[in-house]
Each structure stands twice: as C-alpha cells, then as structure tokens.
C-alpha cells in the first residue's frame, strides 16, 4: 500500500521505556490528510537517532508518501492521546519495510487542505466562554478560533531528565475577549509560531487543554499531543474574525477612555480614600471585574496644565504619541503597538489630532496617587479645545491651573485593575468638582478603611 498526503500535525518524539527488555524507544506521530474529509495518524517507533532525524527533516505543510505501512484498527476507547482523525484506522511504520519520503509529484491538490480545520469549525468556544467558565473547564480539551495578538520568544530550559526543552507563549484574542494565553510545548508548533504575525494570522486550535498557570495566577490553554492548529482556516467565522482583528484596539488607555465615556460622575457612589485605591491596584482581579469607578474626597496637588508639551499631535485611535518613523519615509505614525492604528499610513486611518496630555497627583490624608492620567473629556470641559488652549499665554494657563490645585475636591476616578494577564493597573482622573471643607471632612473615609 502507498499513501500520499500532507502533514497537518507532527508530535515531538516521546521516549518510552519498553517493559519487555528495559530499552528506550521513541514514538513520533504524524497526522496526515489527503482530502477534506479524510485524516489518519501515522505512528513511528524508532531509536533516538531516527527520531531526531524525523524531527529535523519532516514538517507540517509538507506532502509525503508512505510506502508499505501496516494498517491497523485505531484505539477508539478514549485512551488514545493522538490527534482526533476521521478514520477508524491508523498507519504504523514498520522498520526495514515501510518508507517515508517527500512526495515529488504535483502537490497542488494537497496544499489547500492545510486551511481546513481538523474538527467541525462551528463547535468551538469563544475566549469569553473559556475565561468565564475556566474553573469548571480546567483539564478539559476544547476547540478555539482566535486571532494572534502577540508571539513571545522561544524559551529554552532543561527538563528533569536533563534534556533541553522549549516553550513559547502566544497571546490570542477574538470578538469577545482581548487576551488568552496559549502555551506551546511542541517543537513543531513553536517553529510554526515564529512565522505568525499579530492581527494577520487566525488560528483554529483543536483540542488545546485548559490549565491554571500558578505563576501568572490565570487560566491558560496549552498545546498537547492531541492538539492540531490550522492557520488561517478557510471558514466564514475565520473571515469575520480576520476583519475584527484588523480593527481591534488593545490599548489600555483606549479601553479606559471607552469606559470613562459611559461614566456619569454623579452616579458614582463608592467612596474610597487613596490608601484603598492603592490596595485595589495591588490585588489581581478577574478580567470581567477589572474596570471600576470610585469617588474620592481630597486635593489635586500637582497639575501641569501650564507646561509647553501639554498639547501635542496624538493618535486618533489611542491618544498615544505620534512620531516620525524612519522606515515610513519620515511620515508621522502611531507608535503604540497595542493600538489598531500602529504604524498605519493608509488613507483610511483615523486622523491624528491636537490633544491634551496631562498627568496629575491626587492626595488625601492617607497618601498620594502620583502621576495619574487626566481624561481628555475633563480637560475639554474645563479648558476648552486643545488647539485653542495652546494659544493662551503662560500666565493665563497658570491661572487656570490654580482654579483646581489645592482646593477641596470631589474626585471621580476610573481604574483598570490588574488581572492574571495584565499585571499593571491604570488610573484616570474623570472629574474634579469643588466642595466645601465641611463636605470633604464629613465624607472622606477614615484612614483605617
């Protein structure tokens, strides 16, 4: 018998000590496909040198021919930890008889098979489903359709057996959630991931396992011996996600700006002091609970509205800095990699604009919140359009500043608290309204709270 097929997955060689004579053997599994509906696993038992040769010489996306393999019934009891396939049979490599080699004929009919998911593409979970139900799903195998947000460096380490191993972390997102960490342990998947481009590559992940990462304090998904990854799958759902990926905005400030736009300061009734805010910013929370608004009674103790650089040309998407990029012929571009407008020079980009960029200090009797961002909307309300404010004299700007500084204030803050994925917190000053000393004394929480 001879099978010609494309490799859609290849496992790391796994060492097995044989019970019969105590010798070490290595087992490698290839998942092969020769039509949209036909997939089969090929199992190869070998010595160490042959296993290393298989690892180096055969890769996902290559078309191979398998001559004279043994065909046997696949284990259907659920104890099989190989990728899920459509065939009830499997191929087994026979030493001295079976030949595995590159196929030298026309491969055009096979290459399109790489873009067909290995499992039904309508049964995958959203990242929101996983984040919300991760506790009950821990240890389960799930399918996910997600876009690449970032690809980490390959990290090498020594295993307990003294063998060199690698891991690579990939951040994923979809329309429901902006981050889920994928950990790749298989050398072939690690190699493939080096070519994935953020926002450009969509992944269908079949049978990744949901695990809890104690170091990060968050649930992650992990590749394993059952996992098959289809890159840029040819499905309607993948096309919709690809469109979303081009426009998604991960900037903390953009997300906080959107949250702030929905806040009515009069309706914020949770009163805290600086000490409580600092404690909140040190505690990790669930992603769905990470955006909060609070009220604080205190003083603005620093407010550099009269500095020359307070108004500048900034990105229309994330309000980040706009700088001349040498690789773009000196054209001004957004330099925030998390922003959807990053390095965008197209005509349809969101136009940059003159914007305020102000930071301030908030203090009460329990401490100081230093250098927190002041919302654009608050600055517009108090000082008018940025372009007009920039034309005012230094004396006028300083006079505006002293209308707010060191006066008793009812202050509204928006906060993005740390999560398992994002360790840093972000605070934004939403509004500051003058109040009497009597009100600030009566409503300021005591330092012990």
Tab-separated table of C-alpha atoms in Angstrom:
chain	number	residue	atom	x	y	z
A	1	UNK	CA	0.000	0.000	0.000
A	2	UNK	CA	1.076	3.589	-0.571
A	3	UNK	CA	-0.442	6.755	0.917
A	4	UNK	CA	0.263	10.269	-0.380
A	5	UNK	CA	-0.880	13.009	1.996
A	6	UNK	CA	0.007	16.360	3.534
A	7	UNK	CA	1.308	16.583	7.104
A	8	UNK	CA	-1.115	18.652	9.225
A	9	UNK	CA	0.494	17.826	12.560
A	10	UNK	CA	3.643	16.235	13.936
A	11	UNK	CA	4.343	15.393	17.569
A	12	UNK	CA	7.573	15.695	19.479
A	13	UNK	CA	9.387	12.338	19.720
A	14	UNK	CA	8.383	10.801	23.065
A	15	UNK	CA	10.695	8.399	24.892
A	16	UNK	CA	9.147	5.146	26.089
A	17	UNK	CA	10.983	2.533	28.185
A	18	UNK	CA	9.925	-0.900	26.971
A	19	UNK	CA	8.675	-3.263	29.697
A	20	UNK	CA	9.913	-6.308	27.827
A	21	UNK	CA	13.666	-5.563	27.874
A	22	UNK	CA	14.035	-2.117	29.506
A	23	UNK	CA	15.338	-0.480	26.329
A	24	UNK	CA	14.370	3.056	25.318
A	25	UNK	CA	12.324	3.620	22.176
A	26	UNK	CA	10.975	6.868	20.714
A	27	UNK	CA	7.496	7.291	19.282
A	28	UNK	CA	6.544	10.056	16.816
A	29	UNK	CA	3.033	10.653	15.465
A	30	UNK	CA	2.258	12.307	12.131
A	31	UNK	CA	-1.299	13.359	11.292
A	32	UNK	CA	-1.882	13.052	7.545
A	33	UNK	CA	-4.654	14.355	5.291
A	34	UNK	CA	-5.372	13.612	1.623
A	35	UNK	CA	-8.883	15.093	1.237
A	36	UNK	CA	-11.206	17.490	3.108
A	37	UNK	CA	-12.852	14.547	4.890
A	38	UNK	CA	-10.006	12.035	5.286
A	39	UNK	CA	-7.355	12.177	8.025
A	40	UNK	CA	-5.259	9.420	9.556
A	41	UNK	CA	-2.435	9.137	12.092
A	42	UNK	CA	0.913	7.528	11.294
A	43	UNK	CA	2.830	6.158	14.293
A	44	UNK	CA	6.582	5.647	14.029
A	45	UNK	CA	8.586	3.737	16.663
A	46	UNK	CA	12.324	4.259	16.326
A	47	UNK	CA	15.667	4.672	18.014
A	48	UNK	CA	16.865	8.062	19.240
A	49	UNK	CA	18.853	8.982	16.114
A	50	UNK	CA	15.950	8.164	13.794
A	51	UNK	CA	13.588	10.197	15.989
A	52	UNK	CA	15.900	13.215	15.785
A	53	UNK	CA	16.093	12.802	12.005
A	54	UNK	CA	12.269	12.735	11.740
A	55	UNK	CA	12.067	15.863	13.880
A	56	UNK	CA	14.530	17.752	11.667
A	57	UNK	CA	13.523	16.554	8.212
A	58	UNK	CA	9.703	16.487	8.136
A	59	UNK	CA	7.401	19.412	8.893
A	60	UNK	CA	3.767	20.482	8.834
A	61	UNK	CA	2.742	21.562	5.333
A	62	UNK	CA	4.966	19.069	3.511
A	63	UNK	CA	3.485	16.368	1.263
A	64	UNK	CA	4.880	12.885	1.875
A	65	UNK	CA	4.399	9.387	0.594
A	66	UNK	CA	4.213	6.411	2.954
A	67	UNK	CA	5.040	3.114	1.266
A	68	UNK	CA	4.122	-0.299	2.751
A	69	UNK	CA	2.883	0.817	6.198
A	70	UNK	CA	0.940	-1.585	8.414
A	71	UNK	CA	-2.747	-0.679	8.643
A	72	UNK	CA	-4.471	-1.467	11.936
A	73	UNK	CA	-7.543	-0.564	13.952
A	74	UNK	CA	-7.273	2.697	15.882
A	75	UNK	CA	-7.879	2.713	19.643
A	76	UNK	CA	-11.442	4.030	19.985
A	77	UNK	CA	-11.736	3.568	23.764
A	78	UNK	CA	-10.733	7.156	24.578
A	79	UNK	CA	-7.239	6.233	25.773
A	80	UNK	CA	-5.695	7.444	22.513
A	81	UNK	CA	-3.833	10.722	23.049
A	82	UNK	CA	-3.156	11.297	19.357
A	83	UNK	CA	-4.990	13.993	17.367
A	84	UNK	CA	-8.634	13.305	16.522
A	85	UNK	CA	-8.984	11.989	12.962
A	86	UNK	CA	-11.816	10.841	10.717
A	87	UNK	CA	-10.517	7.327	10.029
A	88	UNK	CA	-11.123	4.367	12.352
A	89	UNK	CA	-7.764	3.002	11.162
A	90	UNK	CA	-4.172	4.094	11.715
A	91	UNK	CA	-0.858	3.576	9.948
A	92	UNK	CA	2.141	2.048	11.701
A	93	UNK	CA	5.698	2.393	10.392
A	94	UNK	CA	7.458	-0.996	10.060
A	95	UNK	CA	11.237	-0.854	10.386
A	96	UNK	CA	13.033	-2.270	7.367
A	97	UNK	CA	9.838	-2.329	5.333
A	98	UNK	CA	7.962	0.990	5.440
A	99	UNK	CA	9.428	4.001	3.621
A	100	UNK	CA	8.553	7.624	4.479
A	101	UNK	CA	9.793	10.199	1.971
A	102	UNK	CA	8.904	13.571	0.403
A	103	UNK	CA	6.378	13.301	-2.428
A	104	UNK	CA	7.976	14.519	-5.663
A	105	UNK	CA	4.805	14.785	-7.767
A	106	UNK	CA	2.237	17.586	-8.145
A	107	UNK	CA	1.252	18.787	-4.657
A	108	UNK	CA	-1.247	21.484	-5.688
A	109	UNK	CA	-4.277	19.361	-4.732
A	110	UNK	CA	-2.934	18.949	-1.186
A	111	UNK	CA	-1.829	22.436	-0.122
A	112	UNK	CA	-5.369	23.812	0.220
A	113	UNK	CA	-6.100	21.079	2.795
A	114	UNK	CA	-3.913	22.959	5.307
A	115	UNK	CA	-6.649	25.595	5.640
A	116	UNK	CA	-9.463	23.183	6.508
A	117	UNK	CA	-9.919	22.772	10.298
A	118	UNK	CA	-9.305	19.252	11.569
A	119	UNK	CA	-12.595	19.340	13.508
A	120	UNK	CA	-16.041	20.890	12.969
A	121	UNK	CA	-15.476	24.621	12.846
A	122	UNK	CA	-18.897	25.500	14.309
A	123	UNK	CA	-18.397	23.892	17.724
A	124	UNK	CA	-15.523	25.997	19.049
A	125	UNK	CA	-15.705	28.020	22.266
A	126	UNK	CA	-15.205	31.773	22.407
A	127	UNK	CA	-12.428	33.123	24.622
A	128	UNK	CA	-15.114	34.710	26.798
A	129	UNK	CA	-16.667	31.249	27.349
A	130	UNK	CA	-13.292	29.954	28.492
A	131	UNK	CA	-12.458	32.913	30.753
A	132	UNK	CA	-15.916	32.869	32.346
A	133	UNK	CA	-16.102	29.092	32.879
A	134	UNK	CA	-12.426	28.237	33.184
A	135	UNK	CA	-12.790	26.874	36.721
A	136	UNK	CA	-15.273	24.193	35.667
A	137	UNK	CA	-13.419	23.547	32.390
A	138	UNK	CA	-9.967	23.060	33.956
A	139	UNK	CA	-8.288	19.975	32.478
A	140	UNK	CA	-10.786	19.736	29.630
A	141	UNK	CA	-9.846	19.735	25.941
A	142	UNK	CA	-11.542	22.470	23.892
A	143	UNK	CA	-11.543	23.920	20.390
A	144	UNK	CA	-10.960	27.658	19.871
A	145	UNK	CA	-10.980	30.071	16.933
A	146	UNK	CA	-8.739	33.037	17.770
A	147	UNK	CA	-6.511	35.686	16.243
A	148	UNK	CA	-2.852	36.171	17.151
A	149	UNK	CA	-2.240	39.218	19.333
A	150	UNK	CA	1.453	38.691	20.072
A	151	UNK	CA	4.091	35.956	19.791
A	152	UNK	CA	6.652	35.585	22.562
A	153	UNK	CA	10.254	34.488	22.294
A	154	UNK	CA	11.147	30.805	22.411
A	155	UNK	CA	12.353	29.987	25.928
A	156	UNK	CA	14.738	27.064	26.391
A	157	UNK	CA	15.223	25.121	29.624
A	158	UNK	CA	16.474	21.742	30.858
A	159	UNK	CA	13.958	19.088	31.857
A	160	UNK	CA	14.317	16.885	34.936
A	161	UNK	CA	15.873	14.256	32.696
A	162	UNK	CA	18.492	16.788	31.589
A	163	UNK	CA	17.068	17.175	28.081
A	164	UNK	CA	16.742	20.615	26.504
A	165	UNK	CA	13.115	21.668	26.042
A	166	UNK	CA	11.393	24.812	24.785
A	167	UNK	CA	8.178	26.745	25.362
A	168	UNK	CA	6.658	29.697	23.547
A	169	UNK	CA	3.756	31.870	24.719
A	170	UNK	CA	1.260	33.297	22.228
A	171	UNK	CA	-1.429	35.804	23.190
A	172	UNK	CA	-4.772	35.313	21.456
A	173	UNK	CA	-7.957	37.355	21.103
A	174	UNK	CA	-11.365	37.205	19.462
A	175	UNK	CA	-14.529	39.319	19.262
A	176	UNK	CA	-15.454	38.507	22.886
A	177	UNK	CA	-12.177	38.945	24.805
A	178	UNK	CA	-8.878	40.660	24.120
A	179	UNK	CA	-6.444	38.186	25.652
A	180	UNK	CA	-5.964	34.481	26.303
A	181	UNK	CA	-2.519	32.945	26.716
A	182	UNK	CA	-1.598	29.893	24.621
A	183	UNK	CA	1.461	27.907	25.744
A	184	UNK	CA	3.201	25.854	23.073
A	185	UNK	CA	5.442	22.994	24.198
A	186	UNK	CA	5.778	21.074	20.930
A	187	UNK	CA	8.840	21.934	18.829
A	188	UNK	CA	6.901	21.887	15.552
A	189	UNK	CA	4.254	24.306	16.838
A	190	UNK	CA	6.973	26.516	18.332
A	191	UNK	CA	8.656	26.613	14.924
A	192	UNK	CA	5.376	27.446	13.168
A	193	UNK	CA	4.531	30.209	15.661
A	194	UNK	CA	7.725	32.091	14.784
A	195	UNK	CA	6.051	32.994	11.466
A	196	UNK	CA	2.706	34.122	12.925
A	197	UNK	CA	2.027	37.856	12.567
A	198	UNK	CA	-0.189	39.683	15.092
A	199	UNK	CA	-3.634	40.573	13.676
A	200	UNK	CA	-2.773	38.831	10.385
A	201	UNK	CA	-2.974	35.182	11.425
A	202	UNK	CA	-6.140	33.410	12.573
A	203	UNK	CA	-5.815	30.038	14.330
A	204	UNK	CA	-8.232	27.165	14.729
A	205	UNK	CA	-6.983	25.270	17.775
A	206	UNK	CA	-8.303	21.729	18.052
A	207	UNK	CA	-8.027	20.048	21.454
A	208	UNK	CA	-5.995	22.503	23.498
A	209	UNK	CA	-6.177	21.862	27.253
A	210	UNK	CA	-7.360	24.431	29.794
A	211	UNK	CA	-4.821	24.746	32.637
A	212	UNK	CA	-4.191	27.111	35.534
A	213	UNK	CA	-0.847	28.914	35.465
A	214	UNK	CA	0.167	29.396	39.103
A	215	UNK	CA	2.910	31.870	38.203
A	216	UNK	CA	0.561	34.144	36.269
A	217	UNK	CA	-2.429	33.457	38.521
A	218	UNK	CA	-4.649	32.932	35.462
A	219	UNK	CA	-6.143	30.215	33.286
A	220	UNK	CA	-4.316	29.477	30.028
A	221	UNK	CA	-4.666	26.989	27.178
A	222	UNK	CA	-1.878	24.537	26.473
A	223	UNK	CA	-0.908	22.516	23.420
A	224	UNK	CA	-0.551	18.775	23.943
A	225	UNK	CA	-0.251	15.520	21.987
A	226	UNK	CA	-3.861	15.835	20.723
A	227	UNK	CA	-3.565	19.437	19.514
A	228	UNK	CA	-3.801	20.359	15.832
A	229	UNK	CA	-3.510	24.016	14.790
A	230	UNK	CA	-4.976	25.189	11.483
A	231	UNK	CA	-3.531	28.539	10.364
A	232	UNK	CA	-5.861	30.982	8.561
A	233	UNK	CA	-8.706	28.451	8.209
A	234	UNK	CA	-10.953	28.832	5.190
A	235	UNK	CA	-14.258	29.380	7.035
A	236	UNK	CA	-16.804	32.198	7.338
A	237	UNK	CA	-16.156	32.505	11.065
A	238	UNK	CA	-12.423	32.923	10.464
A	239	UNK	CA	-13.044	35.594	7.815
A	240	UNK	CA	-15.265	37.551	10.246
A	241	UNK	CA	-12.596	37.309	12.941
A	242	UNK	CA	-9.914	38.450	10.462
A	243	UNK	CA	-11.939	41.614	9.791
A	244	UNK	CA	-12.310	42.229	13.527
A	245	UNK	CA	-8.589	41.606	14.095
A	246	UNK	CA	-7.638	44.495	11.831
A	247	UNK	CA	-9.725	46.952	13.869
A	248	UNK	CA	-9.305	45.622	17.429
A	249	UNK	CA	-7.779	48.084	19.892
A	250	UNK	CA	-5.875	46.699	22.896
A	251	UNK	CA	-4.566	49.986	24.262
A	252	UNK	CA	-5.296	50.326	27.993
A	253	UNK	CA	-5.987	53.998	27.531
A	254	UNK	CA	-8.413	53.366	24.669
A	255	UNK	CA	-10.328	50.868	26.776
A	256	UNK	CA	-10.287	53.210	29.752
A	257	UNK	CA	-11.452	56.097	27.544
A	258	UNK	CA	-14.407	53.988	26.379
A	259	UNK	CA	-15.233	53.112	29.993
A	260	UNK	CA	-14.950	56.746	31.077
A	261	UNK	CA	-17.280	57.869	28.275
A	262	UNK	CA	-20.050	55.814	29.879
A	263	UNK	CA	-19.492	57.132	33.433
A	264	UNK	CA	-21.830	59.712	34.979
A	265	UNK	CA	-19.781	61.148	37.889
A	266	UNK	CA	-22.986	61.994	39.778
A	267	UNK	CA	-23.932	58.306	39.871
A	268	UNK	CA	-20.581	57.031	41.179
A	269	UNK	CA	-21.328	56.313	44.838
A	270	UNK	CA	-18.467	54.109	46.035
A	271	UNK	CA	-16.358	56.381	48.254
A	272	UNK	CA	-12.739	55.430	48.937
A	273	UNK	CA	-9.518	57.054	50.068
A	274	UNK	CA	-6.052	56.974	48.484
A	275	UNK	CA	-4.938	54.049	50.666
A	276	UNK	CA	-7.880	51.935	49.458
A	277	UNK	CA	-7.144	52.781	45.810
A	278	UNK	CA	-3.505	51.742	46.264
A	279	UNK	CA	-4.616	48.434	47.810
A	280	UNK	CA	-7.057	47.802	44.946
A	281	UNK	CA	-4.274	48.404	42.420
A	282	UNK	CA	-2.095	45.725	44.020
A	283	UNK	CA	-4.722	42.969	44.008
A	284	UNK	CA	-5.309	40.786	40.934
A	285	UNK	CA	-8.927	40.513	39.838
A	286	UNK	CA	-10.945	38.734	37.152
A	287	UNK	CA	-10.810	40.413	33.730
A	288	UNK	CA	-14.593	40.953	33.726
A	289	UNK	CA	-14.322	42.918	37.019
A	290	UNK	CA	-11.190	44.893	36.168
A	291	UNK	CA	-12.871	48.217	35.198
A	292	UNK	CA	-14.226	50.180	38.173
A	293	UNK	CA	-15.130	53.768	39.027
A	294	UNK	CA	-14.844	55.312	42.510
A	295	UNK	CA	-15.281	58.645	44.270
A	296	UNK	CA	-12.574	60.200	46.407
A	297	UNK	CA	-12.548	63.367	48.534
A	298	UNK	CA	-9.185	65.082	48.510
A	299	UNK	CA	-6.963	67.544	46.669
A	300	UNK	CA	-5.205	67.863	43.326
A	301	UNK	CA	-1.655	68.525	44.499
A	302	UNK	CA	0.089	68.558	41.106
A	303	UNK	CA	-1.401	69.523	37.756
A	304	UNK	CA	0.993	70.527	34.972
A	305	UNK	CA	-1.527	72.151	32.650
A	306	UNK	CA	0.854	75.073	32.073
A	307	UNK	CA	3.735	73.016	30.599
A	308	UNK	CA	4.594	73.633	26.894
A	309	UNK	CA	4.118	69.976	25.889
A	310	UNK	CA	0.629	69.666	27.390
A	311	UNK	CA	-0.940	69.921	23.887
A	312	UNK	CA	0.507	67.832	21.058
A	313	UNK	CA	-0.383	65.870	17.944
A	314	UNK	CA	-1.579	62.444	19.091
A	315	UNK	CA	-3.122	59.297	17.626
A	316	UNK	CA	-6.842	59.495	16.905
A	317	UNK	CA	-7.241	55.860	17.983
A	318	UNK	CA	-5.430	55.573	21.325
A	319	UNK	CA	-4.285	59.151	22.087
A	320	UNK	CA	-0.745	57.798	22.079
A	321	UNK	CA	2.306	59.654	20.765
A	322	UNK	CA	2.633	60.354	17.063
A	323	UNK	CA	6.234	60.268	15.835
A	324	UNK	CA	8.081	60.308	12.550
A	325	UNK	CA	9.026	56.766	11.602
A	326	UNK	CA	12.276	56.421	9.634
A	327	UNK	CA	11.019	53.257	7.932
A	328	UNK	CA	7.969	55.194	6.699
A	329	UNK	CA	9.933	57.936	4.983
A	330	UNK	CA	9.631	60.254	7.970
A	331	UNK	CA	5.823	60.140	7.926
A	332	UNK	CA	4.120	60.581	11.321
A	333	UNK	CA	2.654	57.309	12.640
A	334	UNK	CA	1.260	55.931	15.915
A	335	UNK	CA	3.997	54.197	17.887
A	336	UNK	CA	1.698	52.265	20.274
A	337	UNK	CA	1.907	48.583	19.281
A	338	UNK	CA	-1.366	47.809	21.084
A	339	UNK	CA	-3.310	50.327	19.001
A	340	UNK	CA	-5.130	49.313	15.832
A	341	UNK	CA	-3.539	52.361	14.143
A	342	UNK	CA	0.030	51.251	14.939
A	343	UNK	CA	2.324	52.170	12.014
A	344	UNK	CA	-0.730	52.786	9.840
A	345	UNK	CA	-0.017	55.107	6.907
A	346	UNK	CA	-3.140	54.271	4.892
A	347	UNK	CA	-5.526	56.972	3.733
A	348	UNK	CA	-8.423	55.478	5.728
A	349	UNK	CA	-6.690	55.690	9.124
A	350	UNK	CA	-8.203	57.676	11.997
A	351	UNK	CA	-6.752	61.150	11.636
A	352	UNK	CA	-4.412	62.349	14.390
A	353	UNK	CA	-5.465	65.442	16.292
A	354	UNK	CA	-4.213	68.055	18.729
A	355	UNK	CA	-4.954	66.604	22.183
A	356	UNK	CA	-4.234	67.300	25.827
A	357	UNK	CA	-1.806	65.036	27.615
A	358	UNK	CA	-1.813	65.893	31.312
A	359	UNK	CA	-0.915	63.976	34.433
A	360	UNK	CA	-1.630	64.970	37.994
A	361	UNK	CA	-1.257	63.960	41.652
A	362	UNK	CA	-4.258	63.289	43.911
A	363	UNK	CA	-3.781	63.439	47.685
A	364	UNK	CA	-5.716	62.981	50.890
A	365	UNK	CA	-4.690	62.329	54.480
A	366	UNK	CA	-3.822	58.680	53.667
A	367	UNK	CA	-1.379	59.290	50.820
A	368	UNK	CA	-0.874	60.387	47.212
A	369	UNK	CA	-1.697	58.876	43.829
A	370	UNK	CA	1.164	60.150	41.708
A	371	UNK	CA	1.191	60.968	38.000
A	372	UNK	CA	-2.253	59.699	37.008
A	373	UNK	CA	-3.660	60.473	33.567
A	374	UNK	CA	-6.361	63.149	33.288
A	375	UNK	CA	-9.222	62.327	30.926
A	376	UNK	CA	-9.486	64.244	27.667
A	377	UNK	CA	-13.173	64.944	28.295
A	378	UNK	CA	-12.493	66.581	31.675
A	379	UNK	CA	-9.786	68.783	30.212
A	380	UNK	CA	-12.070	69.813	27.335
A	381	UNK	CA	-14.825	70.759	29.812
A	382	UNK	CA	-12.529	72.863	31.993
A	383	UNK	CA	-10.175	74.397	29.432
A	384	UNK	CA	-11.840	74.226	26.015
A	385	UNK	CA	-10.392	72.798	22.764
A	386	UNK	CA	-6.690	71.822	22.991
A	387	UNK	CA	-5.679	73.816	19.893
A	388	UNK	CA	-7.219	76.986	21.371
A	389	UNK	CA	-5.723	76.356	24.819
A	390	UNK	CA	-2.251	76.067	23.279
A	391	UNK	CA	-2.543	79.676	22.039
A	392	UNK	CA	-3.103	81.097	25.552
A	393	UNK	CA	-0.327	82.904	27.405
A	394	UNK	CA	1.624	81.132	30.128
A	395	UNK	CA	0.065	83.427	32.743
A	396	UNK	CA	-3.461	82.501	31.663
A	397	UNK	CA	-2.645	78.773	31.693
A	398	UNK	CA	-1.220	79.088	35.211
A	399	UNK	CA	-4.340	80.955	36.346
A	400	UNK	CA	-6.480	78.066	35.051
A	401	UNK	CA	-4.265	75.632	36.910
A	402	UNK	CA	-4.810	77.327	40.282
A	403	UNK	CA	-8.572	77.040	39.867
A	404	UNK	CA	-8.156	73.318	40.590
A	405	UNK	CA	-4.913	72.836	42.523
A	406	UNK	CA	-5.005	72.590	46.359
A	407	UNK	CA	-8.771	73.112	46.522
A	408	UNK	CA	-11.030	70.615	48.341
A	409	UNK	CA	-12.496	68.417	45.611
A	410	UNK	CA	-14.961	65.620	44.990
A	411	UNK	CA	-12.922	63.482	42.611
A	412	UNK	CA	-14.123	60.718	40.284
A	413	UNK	CA	-11.574	58.111	39.231
A	414	UNK	CA	-11.746	55.288	36.672
A	415	UNK	CA	-9.417	52.343	37.208
A	416	UNK	CA	-8.264	49.341	35.237
A	417	UNK	CA	-7.186	46.864	37.903
A	418	UNK	CA	-4.525	44.140	37.484
A	419	UNK	CA	-5.608	40.786	36.022
A	420	UNK	CA	-3.827	37.485	35.604
A	421	UNK	CA	-2.762	38.575	32.140
A	422	UNK	CA	-2.046	42.264	32.773
A	423	UNK	CA	-0.131	42.903	35.977
A	424	UNK	CA	-0.144	46.722	35.912
A	425	UNK	CA	-3.036	48.957	36.938
A	426	UNK	CA	-4.097	52.190	35.230
A	427	UNK	CA	-5.907	55.120	36.860
A	428	UNK	CA	-7.601	58.048	35.148
A	429	UNK	CA	-8.968	61.264	36.654
A	430	UNK	CA	-12.507	61.593	35.267
A	431	UNK	CA	-13.808	64.706	37.037
A	432	UNK	CA	-12.987	67.058	39.896
A	433	UNK	CA	-15.714	69.230	41.435
A	434	UNK	CA	-15.014	71.834	44.142
A	435	UNK	CA	-16.681	71.119	47.519
A	436	UNK	CA	-16.692	72.765	50.936
A	437	UNK	CA	-14.291	71.807	53.675
A	438	UNK	CA	-17.316	70.656	55.702
A	439	UNK	CA	-18.322	68.160	52.965
A	440	UNK	CA	-14.817	66.823	52.460
A	441	UNK	CA	-14.414	66.361	56.230
A	442	UNK	CA	-17.766	64.600	56.570
A	443	UNK	CA	-17.436	62.254	53.587
A	444	UNK	CA	-13.743	61.408	53.445
A	445	UNK	CA	-13.319	57.804	54.718
A	446	UNK	CA	-11.157	57.386	57.788
A	447	UNK	CA	-7.564	56.215	57.213
A	448	UNK	CA	-8.297	52.819	58.801
A	449	UNK	CA	-10.723	51.799	56.000
